[in-house]
CSV table of C-alpha atoms and ligand atoms in Angstrom, one decimal:
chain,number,residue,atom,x,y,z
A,1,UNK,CA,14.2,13.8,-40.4
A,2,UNK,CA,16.2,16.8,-41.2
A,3,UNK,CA,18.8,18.3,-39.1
A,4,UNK,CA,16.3,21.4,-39.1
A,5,UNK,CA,13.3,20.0,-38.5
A,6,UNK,CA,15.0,18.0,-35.3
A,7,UNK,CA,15.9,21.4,-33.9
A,8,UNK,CA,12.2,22.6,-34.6
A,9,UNK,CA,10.5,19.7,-32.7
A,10,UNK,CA,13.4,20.1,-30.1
A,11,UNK,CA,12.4,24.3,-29.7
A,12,UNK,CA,8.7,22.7,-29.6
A,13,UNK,CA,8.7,20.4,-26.5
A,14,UNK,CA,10.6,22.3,-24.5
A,15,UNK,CA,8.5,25.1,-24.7
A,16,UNK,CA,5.2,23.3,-24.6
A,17,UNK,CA,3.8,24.1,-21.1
A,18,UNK,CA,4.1,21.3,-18.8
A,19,UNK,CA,6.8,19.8,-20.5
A,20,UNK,CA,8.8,17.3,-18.1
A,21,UNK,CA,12.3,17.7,-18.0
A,22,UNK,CA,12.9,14.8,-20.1
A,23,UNK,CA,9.7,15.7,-22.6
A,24,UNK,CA,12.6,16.8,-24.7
A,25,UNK,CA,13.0,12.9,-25.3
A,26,UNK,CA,9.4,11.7,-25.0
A,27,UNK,CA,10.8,8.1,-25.7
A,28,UNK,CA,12.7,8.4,-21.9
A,29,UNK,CA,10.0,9.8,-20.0
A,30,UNK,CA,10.6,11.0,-16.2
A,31,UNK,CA,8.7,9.0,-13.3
A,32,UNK,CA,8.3,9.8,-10.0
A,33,UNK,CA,7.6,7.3,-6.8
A,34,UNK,CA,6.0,9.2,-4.1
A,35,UNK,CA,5.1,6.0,-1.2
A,36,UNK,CA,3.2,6.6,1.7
A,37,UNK,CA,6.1,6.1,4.4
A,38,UNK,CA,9.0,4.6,5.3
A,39,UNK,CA,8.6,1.1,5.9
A,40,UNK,CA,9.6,-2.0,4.4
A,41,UNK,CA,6.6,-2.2,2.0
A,42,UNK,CA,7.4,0.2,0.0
A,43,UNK,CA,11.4,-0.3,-0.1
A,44,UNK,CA,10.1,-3.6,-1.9
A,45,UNK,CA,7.9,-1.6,-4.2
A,46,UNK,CA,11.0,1.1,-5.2
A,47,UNK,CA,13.0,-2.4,-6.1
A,48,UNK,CA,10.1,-3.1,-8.3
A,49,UNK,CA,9.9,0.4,-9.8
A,50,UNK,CA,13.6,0.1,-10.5
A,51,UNK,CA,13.6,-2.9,-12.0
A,52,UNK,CA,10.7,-2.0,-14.8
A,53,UNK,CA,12.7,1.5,-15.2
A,54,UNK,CA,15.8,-0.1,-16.0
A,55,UNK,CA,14.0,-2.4,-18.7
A,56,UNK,CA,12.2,0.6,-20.1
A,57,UNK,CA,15.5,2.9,-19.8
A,58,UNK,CA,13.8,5.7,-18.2
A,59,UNK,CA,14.9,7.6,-15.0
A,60,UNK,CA,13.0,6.5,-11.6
A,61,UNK,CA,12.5,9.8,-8.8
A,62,UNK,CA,11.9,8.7,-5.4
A,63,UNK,CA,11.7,10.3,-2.2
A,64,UNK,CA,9.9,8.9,1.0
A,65,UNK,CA,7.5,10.4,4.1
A,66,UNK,CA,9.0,9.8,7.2
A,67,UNK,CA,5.8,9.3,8.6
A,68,UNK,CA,2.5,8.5,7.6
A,69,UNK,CA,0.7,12.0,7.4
A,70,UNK,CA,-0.7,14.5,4.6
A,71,UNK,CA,2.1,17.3,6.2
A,72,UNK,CA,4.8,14.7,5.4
A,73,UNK,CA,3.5,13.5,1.7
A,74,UNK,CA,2.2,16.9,-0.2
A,75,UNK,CA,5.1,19.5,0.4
A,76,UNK,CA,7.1,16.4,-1.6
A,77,UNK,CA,4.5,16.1,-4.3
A,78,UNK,CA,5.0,19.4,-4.3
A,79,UNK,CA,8.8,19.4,-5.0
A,80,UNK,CA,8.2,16.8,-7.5
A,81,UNK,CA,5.8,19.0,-9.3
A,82,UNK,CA,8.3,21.6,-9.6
A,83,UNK,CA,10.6,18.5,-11.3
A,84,UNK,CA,8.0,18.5,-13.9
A,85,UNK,CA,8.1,14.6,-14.4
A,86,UNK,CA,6.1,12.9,-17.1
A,87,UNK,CA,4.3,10.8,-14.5
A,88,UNK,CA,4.0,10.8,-11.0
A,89,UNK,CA,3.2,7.4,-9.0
A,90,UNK,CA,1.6,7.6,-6.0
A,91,UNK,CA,0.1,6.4,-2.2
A,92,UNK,CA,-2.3,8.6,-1.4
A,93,UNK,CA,-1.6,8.8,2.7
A,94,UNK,CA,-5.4,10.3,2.7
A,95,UNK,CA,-8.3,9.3,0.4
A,96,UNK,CA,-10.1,12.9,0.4
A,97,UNK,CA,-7.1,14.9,1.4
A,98,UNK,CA,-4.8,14.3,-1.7
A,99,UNK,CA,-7.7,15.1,-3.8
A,100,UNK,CA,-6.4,18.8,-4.4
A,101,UNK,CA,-2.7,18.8,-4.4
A,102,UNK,CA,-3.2,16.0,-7.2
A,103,UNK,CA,-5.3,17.8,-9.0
A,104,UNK,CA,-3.0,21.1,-8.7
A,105,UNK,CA,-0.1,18.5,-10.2
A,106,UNK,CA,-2.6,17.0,-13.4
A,107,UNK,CA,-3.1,20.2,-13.8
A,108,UNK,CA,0.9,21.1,-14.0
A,109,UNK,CA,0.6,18.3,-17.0
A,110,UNK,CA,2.0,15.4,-15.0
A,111,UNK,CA,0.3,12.4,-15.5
A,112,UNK,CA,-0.9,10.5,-12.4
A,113,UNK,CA,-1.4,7.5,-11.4
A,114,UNK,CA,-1.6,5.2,-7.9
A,115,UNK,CA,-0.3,2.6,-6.0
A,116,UNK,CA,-1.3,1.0,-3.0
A,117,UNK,CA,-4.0,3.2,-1.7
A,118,UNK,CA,-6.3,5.5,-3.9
A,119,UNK,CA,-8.3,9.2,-3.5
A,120,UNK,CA,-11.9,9.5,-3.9
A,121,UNK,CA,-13.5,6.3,-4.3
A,122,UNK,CA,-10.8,4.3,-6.5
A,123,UNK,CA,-12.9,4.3,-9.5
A,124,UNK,CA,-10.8,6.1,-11.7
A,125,UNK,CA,-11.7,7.1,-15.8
A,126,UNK,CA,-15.4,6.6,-15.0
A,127,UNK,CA,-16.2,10.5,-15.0
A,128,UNK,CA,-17.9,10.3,-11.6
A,129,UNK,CA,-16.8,12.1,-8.6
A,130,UNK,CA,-13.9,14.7,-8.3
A,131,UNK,CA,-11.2,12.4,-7.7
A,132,UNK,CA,-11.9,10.4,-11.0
A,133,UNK,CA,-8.6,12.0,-13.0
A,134,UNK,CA,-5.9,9.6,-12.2
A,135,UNK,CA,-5.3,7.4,-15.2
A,136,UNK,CA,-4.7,4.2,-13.4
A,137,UNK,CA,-4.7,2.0,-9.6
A,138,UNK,CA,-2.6,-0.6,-9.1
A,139,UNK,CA,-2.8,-2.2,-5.9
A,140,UNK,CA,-4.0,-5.3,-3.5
A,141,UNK,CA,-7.6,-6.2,-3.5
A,142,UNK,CA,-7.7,-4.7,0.3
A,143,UNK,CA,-11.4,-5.7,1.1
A,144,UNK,CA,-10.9,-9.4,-0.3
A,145,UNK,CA,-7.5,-9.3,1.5
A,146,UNK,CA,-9.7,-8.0,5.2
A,147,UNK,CA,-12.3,-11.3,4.5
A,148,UNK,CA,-9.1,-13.4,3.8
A,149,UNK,CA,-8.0,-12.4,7.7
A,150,UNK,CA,-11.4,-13.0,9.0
A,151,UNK,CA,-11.6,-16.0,7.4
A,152,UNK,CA,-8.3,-17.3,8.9
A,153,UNK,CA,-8.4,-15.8,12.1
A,154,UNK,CA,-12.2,-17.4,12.6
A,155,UNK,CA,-10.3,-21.0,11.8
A,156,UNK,CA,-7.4,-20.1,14.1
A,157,UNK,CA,-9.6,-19.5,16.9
A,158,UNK,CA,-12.4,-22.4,16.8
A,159,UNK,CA,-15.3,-20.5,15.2
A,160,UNK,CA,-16.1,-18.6,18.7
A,161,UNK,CA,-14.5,-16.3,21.1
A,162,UNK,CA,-13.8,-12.4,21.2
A,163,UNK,CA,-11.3,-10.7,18.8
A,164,UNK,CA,-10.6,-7.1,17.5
A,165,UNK,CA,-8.8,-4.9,14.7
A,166,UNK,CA,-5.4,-3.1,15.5
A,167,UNK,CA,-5.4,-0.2,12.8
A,168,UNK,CA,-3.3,2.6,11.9
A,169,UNK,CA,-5.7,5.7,10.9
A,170,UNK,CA,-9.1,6.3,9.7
A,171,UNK,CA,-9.0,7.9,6.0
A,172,UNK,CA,-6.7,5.0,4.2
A,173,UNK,CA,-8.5,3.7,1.5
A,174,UNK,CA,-6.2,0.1,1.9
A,175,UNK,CA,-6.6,-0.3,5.5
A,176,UNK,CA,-10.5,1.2,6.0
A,177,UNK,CA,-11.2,-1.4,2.8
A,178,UNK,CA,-9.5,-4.1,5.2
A,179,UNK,CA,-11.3,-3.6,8.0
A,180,UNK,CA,-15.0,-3.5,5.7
A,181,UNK,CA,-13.6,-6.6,4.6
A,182,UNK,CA,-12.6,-8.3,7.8
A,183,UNK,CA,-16.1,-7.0,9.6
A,184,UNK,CA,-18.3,-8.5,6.6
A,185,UNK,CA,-17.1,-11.5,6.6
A,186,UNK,CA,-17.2,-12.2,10.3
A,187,UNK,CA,-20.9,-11.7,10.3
A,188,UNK,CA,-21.2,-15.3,8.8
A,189,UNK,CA,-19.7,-16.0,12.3
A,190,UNK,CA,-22.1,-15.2,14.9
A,191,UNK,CA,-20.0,-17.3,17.8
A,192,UNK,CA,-17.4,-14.5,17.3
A,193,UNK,CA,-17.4,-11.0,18.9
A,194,UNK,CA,-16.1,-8.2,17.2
A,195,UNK,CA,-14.8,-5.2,19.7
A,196,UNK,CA,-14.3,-1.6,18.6
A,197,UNK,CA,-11.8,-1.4,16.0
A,198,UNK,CA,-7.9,0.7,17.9
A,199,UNK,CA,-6.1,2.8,16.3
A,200,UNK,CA,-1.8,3.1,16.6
A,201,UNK,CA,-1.3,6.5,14.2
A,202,UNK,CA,1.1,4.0,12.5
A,203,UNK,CA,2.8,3.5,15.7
A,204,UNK,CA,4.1,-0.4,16.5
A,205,UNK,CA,4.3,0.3,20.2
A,206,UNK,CA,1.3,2.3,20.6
A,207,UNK,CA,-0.5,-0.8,19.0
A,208,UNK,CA,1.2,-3.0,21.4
A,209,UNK,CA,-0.3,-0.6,24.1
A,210,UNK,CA,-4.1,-1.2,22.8
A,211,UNK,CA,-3.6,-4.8,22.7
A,212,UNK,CA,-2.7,-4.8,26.6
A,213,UNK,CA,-5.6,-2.2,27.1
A,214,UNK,CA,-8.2,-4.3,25.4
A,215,UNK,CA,-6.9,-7.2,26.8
A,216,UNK,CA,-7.0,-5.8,30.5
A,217,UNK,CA,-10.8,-5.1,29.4
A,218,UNK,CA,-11.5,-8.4,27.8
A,219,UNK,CA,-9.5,-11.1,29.7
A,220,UNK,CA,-10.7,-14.0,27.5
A,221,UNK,CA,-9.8,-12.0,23.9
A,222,UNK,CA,-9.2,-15.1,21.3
A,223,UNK,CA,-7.8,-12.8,18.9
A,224,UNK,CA,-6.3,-9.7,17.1
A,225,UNK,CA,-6.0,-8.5,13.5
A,226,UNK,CA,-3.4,-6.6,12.7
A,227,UNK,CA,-4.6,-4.4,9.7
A,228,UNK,CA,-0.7,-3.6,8.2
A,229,UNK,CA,2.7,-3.3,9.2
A,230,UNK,CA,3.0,-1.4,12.3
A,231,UNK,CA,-0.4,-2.7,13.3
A,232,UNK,CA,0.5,-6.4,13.3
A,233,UNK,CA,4.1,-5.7,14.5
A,234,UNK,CA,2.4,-3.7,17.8
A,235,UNK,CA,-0.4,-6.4,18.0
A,236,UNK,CA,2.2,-9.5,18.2
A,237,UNK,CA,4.4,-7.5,20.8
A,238,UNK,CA,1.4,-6.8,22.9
A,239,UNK,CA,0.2,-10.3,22.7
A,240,UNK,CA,3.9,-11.3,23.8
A,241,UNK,CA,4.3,-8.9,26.7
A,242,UNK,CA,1.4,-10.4,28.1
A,243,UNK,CA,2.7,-14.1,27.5
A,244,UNK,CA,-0.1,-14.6,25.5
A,245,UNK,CA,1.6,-15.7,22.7
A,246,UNK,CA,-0.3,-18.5,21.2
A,247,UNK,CA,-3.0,-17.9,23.1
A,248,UNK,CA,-4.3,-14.9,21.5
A,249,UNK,CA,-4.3,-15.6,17.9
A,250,UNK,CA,-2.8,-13.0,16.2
A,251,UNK,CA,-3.4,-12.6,12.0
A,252,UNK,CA,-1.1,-9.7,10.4
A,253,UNK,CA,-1.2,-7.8,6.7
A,254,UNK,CA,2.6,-7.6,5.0
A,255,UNK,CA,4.7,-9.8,5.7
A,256,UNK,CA,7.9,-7.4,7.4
A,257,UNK,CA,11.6,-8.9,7.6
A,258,UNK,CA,11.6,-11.4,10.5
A,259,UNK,CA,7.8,-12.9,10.3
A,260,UNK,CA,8.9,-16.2,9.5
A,261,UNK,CA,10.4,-16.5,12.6
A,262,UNK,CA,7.1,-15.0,14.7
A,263,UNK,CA,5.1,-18.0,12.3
A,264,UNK,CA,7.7,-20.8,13.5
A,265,UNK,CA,7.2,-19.4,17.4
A,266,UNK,CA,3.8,-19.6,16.7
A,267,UNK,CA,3.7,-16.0,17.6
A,268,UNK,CA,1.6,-14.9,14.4
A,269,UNK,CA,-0.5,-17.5,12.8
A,270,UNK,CA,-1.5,-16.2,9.6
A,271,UNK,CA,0.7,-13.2,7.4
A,272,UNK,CA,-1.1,-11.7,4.4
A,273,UNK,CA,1.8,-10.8,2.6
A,274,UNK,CA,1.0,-8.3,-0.1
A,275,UNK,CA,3.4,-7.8,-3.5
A,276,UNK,CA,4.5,-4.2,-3.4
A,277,UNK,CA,7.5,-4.8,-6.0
A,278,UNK,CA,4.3,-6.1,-9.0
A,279,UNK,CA,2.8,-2.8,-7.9
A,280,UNK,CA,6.2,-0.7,-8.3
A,281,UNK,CA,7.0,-2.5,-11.6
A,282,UNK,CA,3.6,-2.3,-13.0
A,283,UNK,CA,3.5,1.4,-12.1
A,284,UNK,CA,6.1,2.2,-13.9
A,285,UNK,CA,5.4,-0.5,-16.8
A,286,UNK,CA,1.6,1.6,-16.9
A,287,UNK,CA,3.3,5.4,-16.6
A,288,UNK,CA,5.8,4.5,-19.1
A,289,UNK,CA,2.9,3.7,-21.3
A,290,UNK,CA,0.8,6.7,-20.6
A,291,UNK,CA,4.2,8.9,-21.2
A,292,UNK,CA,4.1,6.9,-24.4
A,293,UNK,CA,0.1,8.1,-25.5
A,294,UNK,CA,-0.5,4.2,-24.9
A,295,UNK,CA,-4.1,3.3,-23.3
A,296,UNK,CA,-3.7,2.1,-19.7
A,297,UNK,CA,-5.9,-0.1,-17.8
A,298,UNK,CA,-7.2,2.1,-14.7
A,299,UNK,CA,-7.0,-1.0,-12.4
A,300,UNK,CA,-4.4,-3.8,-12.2
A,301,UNK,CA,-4.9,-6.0,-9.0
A,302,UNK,CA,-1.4,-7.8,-7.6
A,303,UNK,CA,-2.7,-10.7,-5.7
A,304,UNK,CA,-1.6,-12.2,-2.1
A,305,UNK,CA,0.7,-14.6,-0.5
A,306,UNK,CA,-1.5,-16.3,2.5
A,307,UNK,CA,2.0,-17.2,4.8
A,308,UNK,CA,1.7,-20.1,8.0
A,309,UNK,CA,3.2,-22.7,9.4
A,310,UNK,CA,2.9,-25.0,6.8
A,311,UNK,CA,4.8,-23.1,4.2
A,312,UNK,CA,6.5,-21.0,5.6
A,313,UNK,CA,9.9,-22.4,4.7
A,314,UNK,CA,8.8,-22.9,1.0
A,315,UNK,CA,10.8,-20.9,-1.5
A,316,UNK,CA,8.3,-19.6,-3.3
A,317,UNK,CA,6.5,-18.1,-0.2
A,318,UNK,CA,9.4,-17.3,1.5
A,319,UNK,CA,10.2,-14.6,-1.7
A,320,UNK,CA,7.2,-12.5,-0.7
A,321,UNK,CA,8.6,-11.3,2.6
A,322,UNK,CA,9.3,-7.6,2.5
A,323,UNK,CA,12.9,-6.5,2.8
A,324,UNK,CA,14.3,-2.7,4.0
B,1,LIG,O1,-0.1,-2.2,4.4
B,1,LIG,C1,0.8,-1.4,3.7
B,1,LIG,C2,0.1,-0.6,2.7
B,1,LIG,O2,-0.7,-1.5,1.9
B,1,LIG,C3,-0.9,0.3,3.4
B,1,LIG,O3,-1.5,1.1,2.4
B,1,LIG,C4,-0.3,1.1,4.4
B,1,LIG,O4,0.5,0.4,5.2
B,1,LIG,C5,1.5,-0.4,4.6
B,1,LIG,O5,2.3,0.4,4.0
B,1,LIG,C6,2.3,-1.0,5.7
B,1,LIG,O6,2.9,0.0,6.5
């Protein structure tokens, strides 16, 4: 191509409106990684997202909510929109909420596409429904993952008995899909009661409160789900402070730095450990692609790591435990 012609195209992408800041080389396009706070989750997705971006030689943004909350997570997807990258990849903190200030950023010309938690109903490319626009989803299958706890927490606690979920908020399409799942399946269990689902705003200790409030109410509770992070950290501490520990079985989603060594106290029975770094490197792997005009899938599911006793201290279980 002429020397000419390379300043031509040059003139042309950065002018075309929307142009990232690195449309100027659409071979290195620009991603951003917006998570949903700051927990040890989604450090091991960023390592993830790293990893594929220094395969495909592009540049990685990141910044993270210090708390879970739409006031935290749009005035950065804000900032990011003024960045103008390529392809912005996404937990939604709110499945209605983040409808619009997405929408506002595909509109911008950024590409978009989601990890971990989706908008709308997580059906994305179908042309139904107003959240539909995102290109891709790349995430745990959350209501298989909420039937995986039931399952295990039914074993763990002899088919009968009382048990409840410790959750963080309502609106989260991963967690709310949890709890669907854990509630179906336990109605193949009619020995086990099901209380009123808490909620802990994210908060470990305000989940280690509910437990020692339900369990004031409901002396003979068998057991406690603990629907992610915080959740199943509050729900083990509660069940602790009230030396129930092993008592009340407790079943957790992630697996956070230390939860081998609540397994091996006997603590927590079952971790769900999810793989956030397969949904940071496929992320990027699927907005490098996009950048590139490629045809994405609009779903990739990453799978689970059931953790216990038993293999705990096997390597290749052991490698899914989430790091800060
Ligand atoms: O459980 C994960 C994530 O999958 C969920 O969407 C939100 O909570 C976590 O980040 C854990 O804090």
């Amino acid at each position: 191509m002429s020397a000419f012609c390379r300043v031509l195209l040059l003139g042309a992408l950065l002018l075309a409106p929307g142009a990232g800041p690195a449309a100027a080389d659409a071979d290195k396009p620009v991603i951003a990684l917006l998570p949903g706070v700051v927990d040890p989750f989604y450090f091991t997705m960023r390592r993830g997202a790293e990893k594929a971006a220094k395969e495909e030689g592009v540049q990685l943004l990141f910044q993270i909510p210090k708390t879970w909350n739409t006031t935290e997570q749009v005035p950065i997807l804000r900032a990011f929109v003024a960045k103008k990258p390529d392809v912005l990849l996404i937990a939604p903190v709110d499945k209605q909420q983040l409808i619009r200030p997405l929408k506002e950023a595909q509109g911008a010309g950024i590409k978009i596409i989601t990890v971990d938690t989706f908008i709308d109903d997580g059906k994305y490319q179908d042309g139904k429904g107003p959240g539909d626009f995102p290109l891709s989803f790349v995430a745990s299958d959350n209501t298989e993952g909420g039937r995986i706890a039931a399952r295990a927490l039914a074993k763990a606690i002899g088919g009968k008995g009382t048990v409840y979920c410790e959750n963080n908020k309502p609106g989260i399409s991963s967690t709310d899909q949890r709890v669907q799942g854990f509630l179906e399946e336990m109605k193949a269990h009619p020995d086990i009661k099901v209380l009123a689902t808490q909620y802990n705003e994210d908060d470990a200790n305000r989940a280690a409160s509910n437990v020692s409030a339900v369990l004031a109410r409901n002396p003979n509770l068998a057991g406690v789900f603990g629907v992610n992070t915080f959740s199943g950290m509050g729900a083990a501490e509660g069940v602790k402070r009230a030396g129930k520990t092993g008592k009340v079985k407790v079943v957790v989603f992630d697996a956070v730095p230390g939860i081998d060594k609540q397994i091996k106290s006997g603590l927590v029975d079952i971790a769900i450990a999810q793989k956030p770094a397969d949904m940071g490197y496929w992320g990027v792997k699927y907005a490098v692609g996009a950048a590139r005009g490629k045809k994405i899938p609009t779903e990739r599911g990453t799978g689970f790591v059931v953790m216990d006793k038993s293999n705990i201290d096997r390597p290749d279980v052991r490698q899914y435990i989430y790091s800060n």
